[in-house]
Amino acid sequence: MALAEGVETQPQPPASLAARLTDWARRRTGIKLSLVLGPGAFWLLVFFLIPLGVVLAYSFASRGAYGQVIWRLTLENYTRFFDWLYIRVFLVSVWIALLTTVICLVIGYPFAFVMARVPRRWRNALLVLVMVPFWTNFLVRTYAIMLLLRNEGLINSALRWLGVIEQPITMLFTTFAVVLGLVYGYLPFMILPLYASIEKFDFTLVEAAQDLGASTWQVFTRVLLPLTMPGVVAGSILVFIPSVGAFVTPDLLGGGKVVMIGNLIQQQFLTVRHWPFGSAVSFVLMAVVLVSTMAYFRVGGERRV
Amino acid sequence: MGRVADVELRNVSKVFDNAVVAVDGVSLEIEPGEFFSLLGPSGCGKTTTLRMIAGFEMPTSGEIYIEGRPMGETPPFRRNVNTVFQNYALFPHMTVADNVAFGLRMKRVPRDEITRRVREALQLVRLVGFEDRYPRQLSGGQQQRVALARALINRPRVLLLDEPLGALDLKLRKEMQLELKHLQMTVGITFIYVTHDQEEALTMSDRIAVMNAGRVLQVGTPLEIYERPSNRFVADFIGESNFLDGRVVELNGQRATVLVDDRLPVPARVQDGLAVGEQVTIAIRPEKIRLHPTGGEGAEGCVPGRVEEVVYIGTDTYYLVRLTDCCTIRVRVQNSQNRLDSGEMVGEGTEVLLSWLPETAMVLKA
């Protein structure tokens, strides 16, 4: 007590400017908060919200004869989207993204499970294994997949050499190739959140369930899966969202035969130069992703309690 | 009468991958309806033994029989036993009612029967009205009762309990001890109870197996374990004991005389196979020793000593009495009188005489 009082009454030694600034900020929560949140908020405002506003504005504008944006307000860009041609592209995108998500889940769950259960020194090795692809450029990796899948590629050559097939199997420029590429690209985003939630899981609950007569499958569906649902939800969202809007993978591995909504947007902006329509498609995509994500969160959230 | 033991272990051993011998040749027979405790310090193999009965671990050698049938590699969900886990292991995403109903749902029992039996089970553990709570909304004692109800609802032949009261505070633990014993008598199910708390084991058990370093050292009723420990570990682990090393110098009917430190004769109990000249250890409980002032009558058979330390602990007073240069003994005297009124009877430095009934001094062979 005596010491604390003494300190308080003693004259403060002259502090540095930085020290005085932080001291002043500490006393004002508002200023402190804005110092902490400020840079991030500024970044988001300038590079996310403002461009988003521009795109939103474009989506109600019209295209001039030479591809320029004309400020004649219209809803035409949105109504045009409800043409079967574009709806089909949209459905194909959602289908491919769903397929990618489910496959990532089916492959990623066992992997994450094993990763969470092996001794700690093996865990880090597996974690590095998951991360390794990030060390190489995405485009390079996609080209590598093309080399594998081509008619004269590694897989077909090997199968022909083994005598399994005579004619090469067409794999490149198919939906299969696109899904393969997407699964390959986004699998880590499924594994990491799954790993995080399985690692936290209390495995005595497995024994408790077995003790009460649950078979291995029942232990999984009644106990492990519901309790790791946050990881499933997070991983699925992290895979689904970039998959549904992907354009590099369908462009390279789909070769123009598989057109996803990302390709449509890209075409409108860069090839057709119809920026207003491209903007409208972007917004439709965003709205659908937003609504489905929220619905998914709600379902996942309720099951988890 | 050819009655089949509920659980029988025949020469069961468990060696883990890292070559640690957790359980080393354990044989036990547990009778129907018995409250049987596995008691020992941590790492003695009691939990591993329980987990082998439950089916979570498979024995490296030996065989476990449940209701007379060898279990072999039978998985936990095909054994007619249920477990109450140390940390309860309640399912956090399920309500109390769903937790309790889990076992019956796995067995596809009809819905209305489940509802009825859940109500009965919750009545049994006095948790009616808590059906819709989640485990995290319950106190430790309540969670404990949910764990019990969840296991008992399956009407297992044997209930396995792994230190179920370990996480509760002392007062609640004492209450739950009596409640558990009561519950066991009500439902008539065999309980196998793992604990490191000797008082808990003595309070609740019909029989106790004392374990150390993977082996069973003694099996018996609480009375037998406490009054007739068969070796030094048991005498030391259960309650308190004074140990005096010496040589048998005289055998006389019910009374043996052991010479401690080559000069101090003390009385001890005669037991089979004891011979004059044998090196033995005698174990004697502090509360079995009486303390007398010197100069009184009946000094025959008494052991002289000097009080070195007096420790007052409320119900009792401990005296540390030096017998010889290298030998002291702890004496526990109940404070049957108000110590403030009666005054200090024996202070530090006082010469005293100690006596005990020869049959209370156990002879343990070296």
XYZ file of C-alpha atoms in Angstrom:
671
model
C 0.000 0.000 0.000
C 2.606 2.478 1.122
C 4.683 1.782 -1.945
C 1.771 2.302 -4.324
C 0.876 5.613 -2.750
C 4.464 6.773 -2.886
C 4.634 6.032 -6.581
C 1.468 7.974 -7.248
C 2.573 11.166 -5.544
C 6.051 11.129 -6.984
C 6.614 13.502 -9.941
C 6.617 11.610 -13.241
C 10.003 11.491 -14.977
C 9.905 13.045 -18.458
C 8.713 10.247 -20.761
C 9.519 9.774 -24.416
C 6.993 10.938 -26.986
C 6.026 7.365 -27.857
C 5.534 6.468 -24.203
C 3.366 9.523 -23.653
C 1.340 8.775 -26.757
C 0.636 5.186 -25.747
C -0.128 6.321 -22.225
C -2.585 8.865 -23.568
C -4.141 6.255 -25.852
C -4.445 3.794 -22.994
C -6.591 6.215 -21.054
C -9.018 6.629 -23.952
C -10.566 3.306 -24.945
C -12.031 4.779 -28.111
C -8.660 5.904 -29.363
C -7.061 2.640 -28.340
C -9.671 0.665 -30.236
C -9.298 2.745 -33.353
C -5.516 2.298 -33.200
C -5.978 -1.455 -33.068
C -8.770 -1.723 -35.614
C -7.876 1.288 -37.733
C -5.341 -0.149 -40.193
C -7.460 -3.207 -40.927
C -10.630 -1.187 -41.260
C -8.902 1.285 -43.582
C -7.592 -1.534 -45.742
C -11.003 -3.164 -46.036
C -12.668 0.160 -46.822
C -10.283 1.162 -49.579
C -9.623 -2.184 -51.191
C -12.834 -4.083 -50.533
C -15.871 -1.933 -49.811
C -15.161 0.815 -52.370
C -14.440 -1.578 -55.289
C -17.485 -3.556 -54.246
C -19.557 -0.363 -54.451
C -18.114 0.355 -57.893
C -19.012 -3.125 -59.116
C -22.499 -2.764 -57.645
C -22.926 0.534 -59.473
C -21.643 -0.980 -62.745
C -24.140 -3.832 -62.475
C -26.958 -1.308 -63.005
C -25.208 0.474 -65.896
C -25.244 -0.276 -69.637
C -22.607 -1.234 -72.174
C -21.669 1.201 -74.891
C -20.934 0.146 -78.491
C -17.185 -0.093 -77.804
C -17.439 -1.831 -74.447
C -17.419 1.333 -72.377
C -19.686 1.734 -69.357
C -22.619 4.054 -70.008
C -24.478 5.489 -67.034
C -27.934 4.599 -68.201
C -29.503 2.807 -65.227
C -31.180 -0.512 -65.961
C -32.061 -3.905 -64.430
C -31.414 -5.581 -67.758
C -28.112 -7.124 -66.599
C -29.912 -9.013 -63.871
C -32.881 -10.132 -65.970
C -30.506 -11.286 -68.675
C -28.887 -13.682 -66.220
C -32.105 -15.706 -65.986
C -31.482 -17.062 -69.453
C -31.117 -20.876 -69.436
C -27.646 -20.486 -70.924
C -26.390 -18.689 -67.848
C -28.508 -20.567 -65.310
C -26.922 -23.756 -66.619
C -23.436 -22.344 -66.088
C -24.486 -21.386 -62.629
C -25.895 -24.850 -61.813
C -22.796 -26.560 -63.220
C -20.638 -24.349 -60.967
C -22.664 -25.172 -57.867
C -22.625 -28.879 -58.772
C -18.853 -28.921 -59.294
C -18.290 -26.976 -56.081
C -20.549 -29.321 -54.111
C -18.808 -32.355 -55.558
C -15.434 -30.828 -54.693
C -16.575 -30.092 -51.136
C -17.945 -33.584 -50.545
C -14.849 -35.259 -51.979
C -12.578 -33.015 -49.887
C -14.644 -33.918 -46.814
C -14.507 -37.648 -47.513
C -10.746 -37.583 -48.152
C -9.928 -34.915 -45.576
C -11.792 -36.291 -42.568
C -9.878 -39.576 -42.245
C -6.634 -37.732 -42.917
C -7.337 -35.118 -40.259
C -8.436 -37.873 -37.871
C -5.193 -39.784 -38.282
C -3.223 -36.549 -38.016
C -4.897 -35.767 -34.685
C -4.302 -39.278 -33.325
C -0.681 -40.058 -34.251
C 2.160 -39.224 -31.848
C 3.087 -35.551 -31.801
C 6.327 -35.870 -33.783
C 4.442 -37.525 -36.686
C 1.772 -34.863 -36.481
C 4.126 -32.080 -37.543
C 5.426 -34.169 -40.435
C 1.876 -34.687 -41.710
C 1.102 -31.006 -41.227
C 4.104 -30.088 -43.395
C 2.874 -32.595 -45.976
C -0.444 -30.761 -46.131
C 1.295 -27.404 -46.493
C 3.958 -28.390 -49.048
C 1.824 -27.618 -52.154
C 1.587 -23.980 -51.030
C 5.300 -23.621 -51.624
C 4.786 -23.920 -55.379
C 2.811 -21.578 -57.584
C -0.774 -22.635 -58.172
C -0.494 -22.238 -61.952
C 2.582 -24.417 -62.104
C 0.792 -27.109 -60.132
C -2.215 -26.911 -62.431
C 0.010 -27.305 -65.500
C 1.584 -30.297 -63.806
C -1.845 -31.875 -63.492
C -2.393 -31.200 -67.198
C 0.796 -33.086 -67.973
C -0.499 -36.023 -65.983
C -3.949 -36.100 -67.538
C -3.168 -35.474 -71.233
C -3.836 -38.183 -73.788
C -0.078 -38.591 -74.127
C 0.347 -37.856 -70.426
C 1.916 -39.909 -67.709
C -1.213 -41.804 -66.687
C -2.293 -42.784 -70.192
C 1.243 -43.739 -71.192
C 1.639 -45.884 -68.131
C -1.698 -47.625 -68.655
C -0.896 -48.245 -72.306
C 2.536 -49.556 -71.501
C 0.987 -51.937 -68.972
C -1.479 -53.034 -71.631
C -4.552 -52.069 -69.600
C -5.884 -49.860 -72.400
C -5.284 -49.436 -76.117
C -6.894 -46.077 -76.721
C -6.039 -43.238 -74.331
C -8.756 -42.280 -71.849
C -9.832 -38.671 -72.268
C -9.348 -37.070 -68.926
C -8.192 -33.557 -69.647
C -10.877 -30.954 -70.410
C -13.611 -32.875 -68.577
C -15.622 -32.201 -65.434
C -13.512 -34.912 -63.825
C -10.324 -32.949 -64.485
C -11.848 -29.754 -63.083
C -13.048 -31.477 -59.898
C -9.679 -33.188 -59.533
C -7.890 -29.869 -59.832
C -10.202 -28.166 -57.352
C -9.964 -31.002 -54.813
C -6.204 -30.924 -55.137
C -6.093 -27.157 -54.697
C -8.487 -26.807 -51.777
C -7.984 -30.014 -49.771
C -5.677 -28.287 -47.245
C -8.464 -25.810 -46.453
C -10.655 -28.756 -45.506
C -8.021 -30.663 -43.544
C -6.790 -27.838 -41.335
C -10.100 -26.838 -39.666
C -11.064 -30.518 -39.378
C -7.752 -31.269 -37.700
C -8.254 -28.381 -35.299
C -11.630 -29.638 -34.132
C -10.741 -33.357 -34.021
C -7.623 -32.543 -32.032
C -9.783 -30.890 -29.369
C -12.142 -33.873 -29.204
C -12.094 -35.862 -25.946
C -11.504 -39.462 -26.976
C -12.758 -40.941 -23.713
C -16.175 -40.152 -25.200
C -15.460 -42.814 -27.807
C -14.842 -45.351 -25.077
C -17.970 -44.199 -23.259
C -20.042 -44.728 -26.411
C -18.492 -48.133 -27.113
C -19.112 -49.096 -23.510
C -22.788 -48.239 -23.952
C -23.064 -50.551 -26.930
C -22.299 -48.251 -29.863
C -20.659 -49.867 -32.903
C -17.798 -48.084 -34.638
C -20.200 -46.501 -37.149
C -22.560 -45.362 -34.375
C -19.657 -43.869 -32.426
C -18.826 -41.870 -35.548
C -22.326 -40.647 -36.386
C -23.611 -40.089 -32.834
C -20.559 -38.734 -31.060
C -17.495 -37.895 -33.160
C -19.238 -36.240 -36.100
C -21.649 -34.026 -34.108
C -18.835 -32.871 -31.844
C -16.502 -32.063 -34.744
C -19.257 -30.347 -36.744
C -17.645 -26.897 -36.348
C -14.631 -28.207 -38.271
C -16.848 -29.767 -40.940
C -18.785 -26.520 -41.370
C -15.681 -24.338 -41.475
C -13.828 -26.656 -43.872
C -16.824 -26.991 -46.194
C -17.276 -23.240 -46.421
C -13.576 -22.695 -47.033
C -13.682 -25.197 -49.903
C -17.101 -24.429 -51.377
C -16.771 -20.656 -51.719
C -13.521 -20.521 -53.709
C -14.599 -23.587 -55.726
C -17.879 -22.110 -56.872
C -16.139 -18.972 -58.111
C -13.018 -20.680 -59.483
C -11.857 -19.683 -62.959
C -8.199 -20.652 -63.404
C -8.785 -24.358 -62.782
C -11.838 -24.735 -65.084
C -10.063 -22.579 -67.667
C -6.933 -24.740 -67.775
C -8.294 -28.187 -66.881
C -11.745 -27.667 -68.388
C -10.264 -26.106 -71.525
C -13.391 -24.121 -72.371
C -15.518 -27.282 -72.386
C -16.414 -26.913 -68.738
C -17.569 -23.342 -68.149
C -18.031 -22.238 -64.599
C -19.449 -18.986 -63.340
C -15.937 -17.640 -62.725
C -15.140 -18.146 -66.412
C -18.347 -16.370 -67.362
C -17.401 -13.348 -65.265
C -13.884 -13.372 -66.615
C -15.183 -13.535 -70.210
C -17.574 -10.655 -69.673
C -14.879 -8.422 -68.246
C -11.918 -9.340 -70.437
C -13.205 -10.810 -73.695
C -16.715 -9.528 -74.310
C -15.987 -6.326 -72.425
C -19.477 -6.184 -70.994
C -18.521 -4.911 -67.557
C -22.093 -4.213 -66.369
C -23.209 -7.800 -67.079
C -20.036 -9.206 -65.526
C -20.725 -7.100 -62.451
C -24.304 -8.333 -62.219
C -23.203 -11.992 -62.454
C -20.625 -11.318 -59.725
C -23.319 -9.963 -57.486
C -25.683 -12.854 -58.116
C -22.857 -15.254 -57.246
C -22.061 -13.325 -54.093
C -25.689 -13.253 -52.973
C -26.108 -16.983 -53.509
C -22.876 -17.796 -51.665
C -23.855 -15.508 -48.809
C -27.332 -16.970 -48.401
C -26.211 -20.598 -48.673
C -23.339 -20.033 -46.238
C -25.663 -18.480 -43.692
C -28.135 -21.336 -44.086
C -25.326 -23.851 -43.688
C -24.017 -22.084 -40.589
C -27.485 -22.119 -39.065
C -27.932 -25.854 -39.659
C -24.421 -26.692 -38.432
C -24.804 -24.362 -35.472
C -28.040 -25.951 -34.290
C -26.734 -29.496 -34.461
C -23.802 -28.496 -32.342
C -25.934 -26.856 -29.617
C -22.246 -74.749 -4.748
C -20.839 -74.348 -8.251
C -21.862 -70.723 -8.330
C -20.178 -68.975 -11.228
C -18.154 -65.882 -10.380
C -19.419 -62.743 -12.137
C -15.934 -61.805 -13.178
C -12.893 -63.995 -13.022
C -9.340 -63.142 -13.977
C -6.959 -66.018 -14.504
C -3.313 -65.098 -14.488
C -3.916 -61.929 -16.496
C -0.959 -59.816 -17.595
C -0.710 -56.673 -19.674
C 2.506 -55.493 -21.259
C 2.298 -52.228 -23.194
C 4.150 -51.505 -26.439
C 6.912 -49.700 -24.591
C 7.568 -52.915 -22.601
C 5.995 -51.507 -19.455
C 4.433 -54.338 -17.461
C 1.235 -52.741 -16.188
C -0.440 -55.861 -14.859
C 1.561 -58.910 -13.853
C -0.215 -62.241 -13.413
C -3.383 -61.128 -11.663
C -5.966 -63.716 -10.631
C -9.231 -62.645 -9.030
C -12.723 -63.982 -8.540
C -15.511 -61.495 -8.026
C -18.768 -62.865 -6.659
C -22.251 -61.838 -7.844
C -23.590 -58.781 -6.044
C -20.253 -57.953 -4.495
C -18.805 -54.466 -3.996
C -15.218 -55.201 -4.921
C -12.461 -52.585 -4.830
C -9.110 -52.499 -6.572
C -6.959 -50.377 -4.297
C -3.419 -49.183 -4.861
C -1.176 -46.203 -5.542
C -1.198 -44.572 -8.966
C 0.536 -46.715 -11.557
C -0.152 -49.970 -9.714
C -2.163 -51.409 -12.623
C -5.634 -51.101 -11.121
C -7.053 -48.949 -13.916
C -5.487 -51.170 -16.581
C -7.083 -54.185 -14.899
C -10.466 -52.444 -14.995
C -9.997 -51.424 -18.642
C -9.237 -55.047 -19.536
C -12.475 -56.173 -17.871
C -14.346 -53.448 -19.801
C -12.662 -54.520 -23.053
C -10.780 -51.285 -23.769
C -7.497 -53.134 -23.419
C -6.806 -56.755 -24.301
C -4.689 -58.884 -21.952
C -1.238 -59.833 -23.229
C -1.710 -63.216 -21.575
C -4.232 -64.890 -19.310
C -7.994 -64.888 -19.659
C -10.894 -62.865 -18.348
C -14.240 -64.584 -17.770
C -17.500 -62.687 -17.406
C -20.395 -64.820 -16.183
C -18.234 -67.843 -16.851
C -17.613 -67.044 -20.516
C -14.068 -66.319 -21.708
C -13.942 -62.834 -23.189
C -10.946 -63.212 -25.498
C -10.991 -60.248 -27.861
C -14.684 -59.440 -27.337
C -15.132 -55.691 -27.958
C -16.577 -53.463 -25.197
C -20.017 -53.163 -26.800
C -20.549 -56.937 -26.665
C -19.733 -57.247 -22.953
C -22.419 -57.212 -20.319
C -20.570 -54.590 -18.284
C -20.770 -50.815 -18.156
C -18.248 -48.266 -17.012
C -18.442 -45.038 -15.034
C -15.435 -43.019 -16.153
C -13.118 -40.970 -14.004
C -14.048 -37.682 -15.718
C -17.626 -38.952 -16.307
C -17.221 -38.723 -20.131
C -20.749 -37.393 -20.574
C -21.674 -36.466 -24.141
C -21.554 -32.653 -24.116
C -23.872 -32.289 -27.119
C -26.684 -34.276 -25.529
C -29.121 -33.468 -22.732
C -29.183 -35.464 -19.513
C -32.090 -37.541 -20.832
C -30.304 -38.234 -24.138
C -27.120 -39.173 -22.319
C -29.000 -41.627 -20.114
C -30.987 -43.032 -23.045
C -27.889 -43.557 -25.213
C -27.284 -47.206 -24.316
C -30.906 -48.200 -24.874
C -31.016 -46.364 -28.221
C -27.962 -48.303 -29.349
C -29.839 -51.505 -28.513
C -32.929 -50.260 -30.392
C -35.214 -50.551 -27.382
C -38.759 -49.279 -28.172
C -39.269 -45.578 -27.630
C -41.863 -45.711 -24.841
C -39.769 -48.224 -22.902
C -36.787 -45.884 -23.180
C -38.857 -42.998 -21.811
C -40.003 -45.119 -18.878
C -36.559 -46.478 -18.046
C -34.910 -43.060 -18.316
C -37.396 -41.766 -15.757
C -36.674 -44.732 -13.460
C -32.925 -44.292 -13.788
C -33.131 -40.582 -13.012
C -35.332 -41.316 -10.016
C -32.739 -43.800 -8.798
C -30.012 -41.132 -8.791
C -32.394 -38.369 -7.656
C -32.098 -36.235 -10.801
C -35.740 -35.979 -11.862
C -36.353 -32.531 -13.337
C -32.883 -32.281 -14.907
C -33.813 -34.139 -18.126
C -33.339 -31.182 -20.470
C -30.153 -29.778 -18.975
C -26.812 -30.145 -20.674
C -23.853 -31.640 -18.776
C -22.044 -28.289 -18.581
C -25.045 -26.857 -16.699
C -24.619 -29.416 -13.894
C -22.371 -29.507 -10.829
C -19.704 -32.182 -10.466
C -21.886 -34.292 -8.181
C -24.828 -34.089 -10.565
C -22.665 -35.037 -13.539
C -21.461 -37.983 -11.508
C -25.055 -39.119 -10.987
C -25.849 -38.771 -14.689
C -22.852 -40.993 -15.435
C -24.204 -43.560 -12.955
C -27.715 -43.442 -14.412
C -26.336 -43.730 -17.943
C -24.503 -46.923 -16.997
C -27.139 -48.490 -14.721
C -30.022 -48.061 -17.186
C -28.503 -50.848 -19.292
C -28.895 -53.247 -16.352
C -25.356 -54.558 -16.725
C -24.211 -57.641 -14.865
C -21.221 -55.718 -13.580
C -20.626 -52.008 -13.156
C -17.032 -50.821 -13.430
C -16.144 -47.571 -11.691
C -12.819 -45.847 -12.325
C -12.133 -43.451 -9.434
C -15.579 -41.946 -9.935
C -15.371 -39.646 -6.934
C -11.845 -38.393 -7.578
C -12.917 -35.002 -8.922
C -15.335 -34.152 -6.119
C -14.530 -32.176 -2.996
C -14.144 -33.980 0.312
C -17.600 -33.405 1.761
C -19.423 -34.340 -1.423
C -17.161 -37.352 -1.791
C -18.188 -38.648 1.646
C -21.858 -38.189 0.775
C -21.455 -39.911 -2.580
C -19.590 -42.832 -0.946
C -22.623 -43.667 1.162
C -24.975 -42.990 -1.726
C -23.001 -45.304 -4.010
C -22.982 -48.085 -1.435
C -26.699 -47.628 -0.960
C -27.313 -47.657 -4.698
C -25.294 -50.816 -5.100
C -27.360 -52.589 -2.450
C -30.601 -51.348 -4.061
C -29.831 -52.497 -7.598
C -27.912 -55.608 -6.567
C -25.371 -55.240 -9.357
C -21.751 -56.276 -8.900
C -19.544 -53.184 -8.554
C -15.838 -53.220 -9.329
C -14.439 -50.020 -7.965
C -10.988 -48.608 -8.636
C -9.570 -46.172 -6.106
C -6.326 -45.004 -4.576
C -8.170 -43.755 -1.502
C -7.886 -46.434 1.180
C -10.570 -44.855 3.355
C -12.998 -44.908 0.429
C -12.238 -48.569 -0.208
C -12.626 -49.498 3.458
C -15.923 -47.601 3.746
C -17.686 -49.100 0.742
C -16.223 -52.463 -0.152
C -17.281 -56.002 0.633
C -13.812 -57.091 -0.426
C -10.661 -55.270 -1.451
C -7.731 -56.314 -3.611
C -4.636 -54.312 -2.743
C -2.378 -53.863 -5.757
C 1.157 -52.636 -6.225
C 3.495 -52.752 -9.219
C 1.020 -54.749 -11.304
C 0.441 -57.481 -8.730
C -2.327 -58.255 -6.285
C -0.745 -58.349 -2.839
C -3.752 -59.250 -0.729
C -7.468 -59.875 -1.192
C -9.830 -59.697 1.734
C -12.604 -57.934 3.576
C -11.827 -54.433 4.850
C -11.455 -55.933 8.316
C -8.974 -58.578 7.163
C -6.986 -56.081 5.121
C -6.705 -53.633 7.969
C -6.276 -55.990 10.906
C -4.273 -58.746 9.213
C -2.135 -57.183 6.492
C -0.127 -59.976 4.916
C 2.908 -57.897 4.043
C 4.656 -54.656 4.691
C 3.249 -52.797 1.675
C -0.343 -53.490 2.669
C 0.320 -52.619 6.316
C 1.884 -49.343 5.209
C -0.562 -48.387 2.446
C -3.753 -49.124 4.366
C -3.850 -46.899 7.411
C -0.663 -46.233 9.318
C 1.793 -48.688 10.763
C 4.922 -48.646 12.882
C 7.499 -51.118 11.696
C 10.009 -52.634 14.109
C 12.721 -54.993 12.817
C 13.891 -57.694 15.184
C 14.552 -61.345 15.960
C 12.105 -63.813 17.518
C 13.490 -64.837 20.925
C 10.541 -66.530 22.587
C 7.305 -68.269 21.595
C 4.821 -68.716 24.396
C 1.267 -69.724 23.553
C -0.463 -66.690 22.060
C 2.457 -64.421 22.617
C 5.753 -64.087 20.824
C 8.611 -61.939 22.020
C 10.708 -60.128 19.455
C 14.017 -58.547 20.378
C 14.268 -55.161 18.653
C 17.687 -53.619 18.142
C 19.200 -56.623 19.997
C 18.095 -55.320 23.372
C 14.444 -54.279 23.545
C 11.950 -57.170 23.925
C 8.458 -56.377 22.574
C 5.316 -58.555 22.465
C 3.818 -59.713 19.166
C 1.201 -62.070 17.784
C 2.070 -65.709 17.215
C 1.428 -67.012 13.755
C 1.913 -70.291 11.937
C 5.407 -71.239 10.958
C 7.126 -68.771 13.193
C 10.373 -70.067 14.698
C 12.694 -68.799 17.403
C 15.703 -67.018 15.924
C 13.882 -65.846 12.803
C 14.389 -62.286 11.524
C 11.006 -60.565 11.262
C 9.330 -57.169 11.024
C 6.474 -56.385 13.316
C 3.807 -53.933 12.254
C 1.701 -52.144 14.789
C -0.960 -49.494 14.302
C -0.516 -46.228 16.242
C -4.045 -46.397 17.687
C -3.516 -49.882 19.147
C -0.795 -48.657 21.477
C -1.555 -47.401 24.969
C 0.531 -44.841 26.750
C 1.111 -44.998 30.537
C 3.043 -42.812 32.951
C 6.097 -44.540 34.457
C 6.011 -45.900 38.003
C 2.489 -47.270 37.793
C 1.597 -50.887 38.436
C 1.562 -53.586 35.749
C 4.817 -52.614 34.128
C 5.295 -56.239 33.102
C 5.258 -56.537 29.301
C 5.424 -52.793 28.848
C 7.956 -51.101 26.601
C 9.749 -48.030 28.018
C 10.359 -44.924 25.909
C 10.633 -41.159 25.947
C 8.194 -38.745 24.285
C 9.971 -36.657 21.633
C 7.110 -34.880 19.945
C 3.434 -34.219 20.626
C 1.107 -33.333 17.732
C -2.476 -32.378 18.475
C -4.831 -33.004 15.498
C -8.255 -32.445 17.034
C -9.821 -35.884 17.387
C -6.526 -37.417 18.449
C -3.069 -36.610 19.643
C 0.038 -38.160 18.106
C 3.072 -38.925 20.250
C 6.418 -39.731 18.736
C 8.131 -41.982 21.278
C 11.799 -42.976 21.107
C 12.328 -46.594 22.131
C 16.050 -47.055 21.395
C 18.725 -44.978 19.741
C 17.626 -45.957 16.259
C 13.990 -46.712 16.717
C 10.932 -44.506 17.266
C 7.239 -45.329 17.304
C 4.102 -43.281 16.661
C 1.258 -43.544 19.174
C -2.206 -42.214 18.507
C -4.375 -41.429 21.510
C -7.979 -40.419 21.155
C -8.831 -37.149 22.863
C -11.737 -38.505 24.863
C -11.430 -35.668 27.362
C -11.393 -31.950 26.748
C -7.679 -31.347 26.430
C -7.953 -27.734 27.615
C -9.681 -28.774 30.838
C -7.709 -31.929 31.602
C -4.395 -30.199 30.943
C -1.349 -31.578 29.168
C -1.021 -35.151 30.370
C 2.234 -36.069 28.762
C 4.652 -33.429 27.588
C 7.721 -33.665 25.394
C 10.667 -35.271 27.181
C 8.479 -37.346 29.524
C 9.466 -40.942 30.203
C 6.524 -43.250 29.428
C 5.602 -46.903 29.156
C 3.925 -48.313 26.054
C 1.751 -51.396 25.940
C -0.308 -53.242 23.362
C -2.124 -56.535 23.097
C 0.237 -59.089 21.554
C -2.353 -60.029 18.890
C -2.436 -56.444 17.571
C 1.248 -56.575 16.623
C 1.447 -58.296 13.236
C 4.529 -60.355 12.453
C 5.644 -59.940 8.843
C 8.339 -62.267 7.649
C 11.368 -60.607 6.126
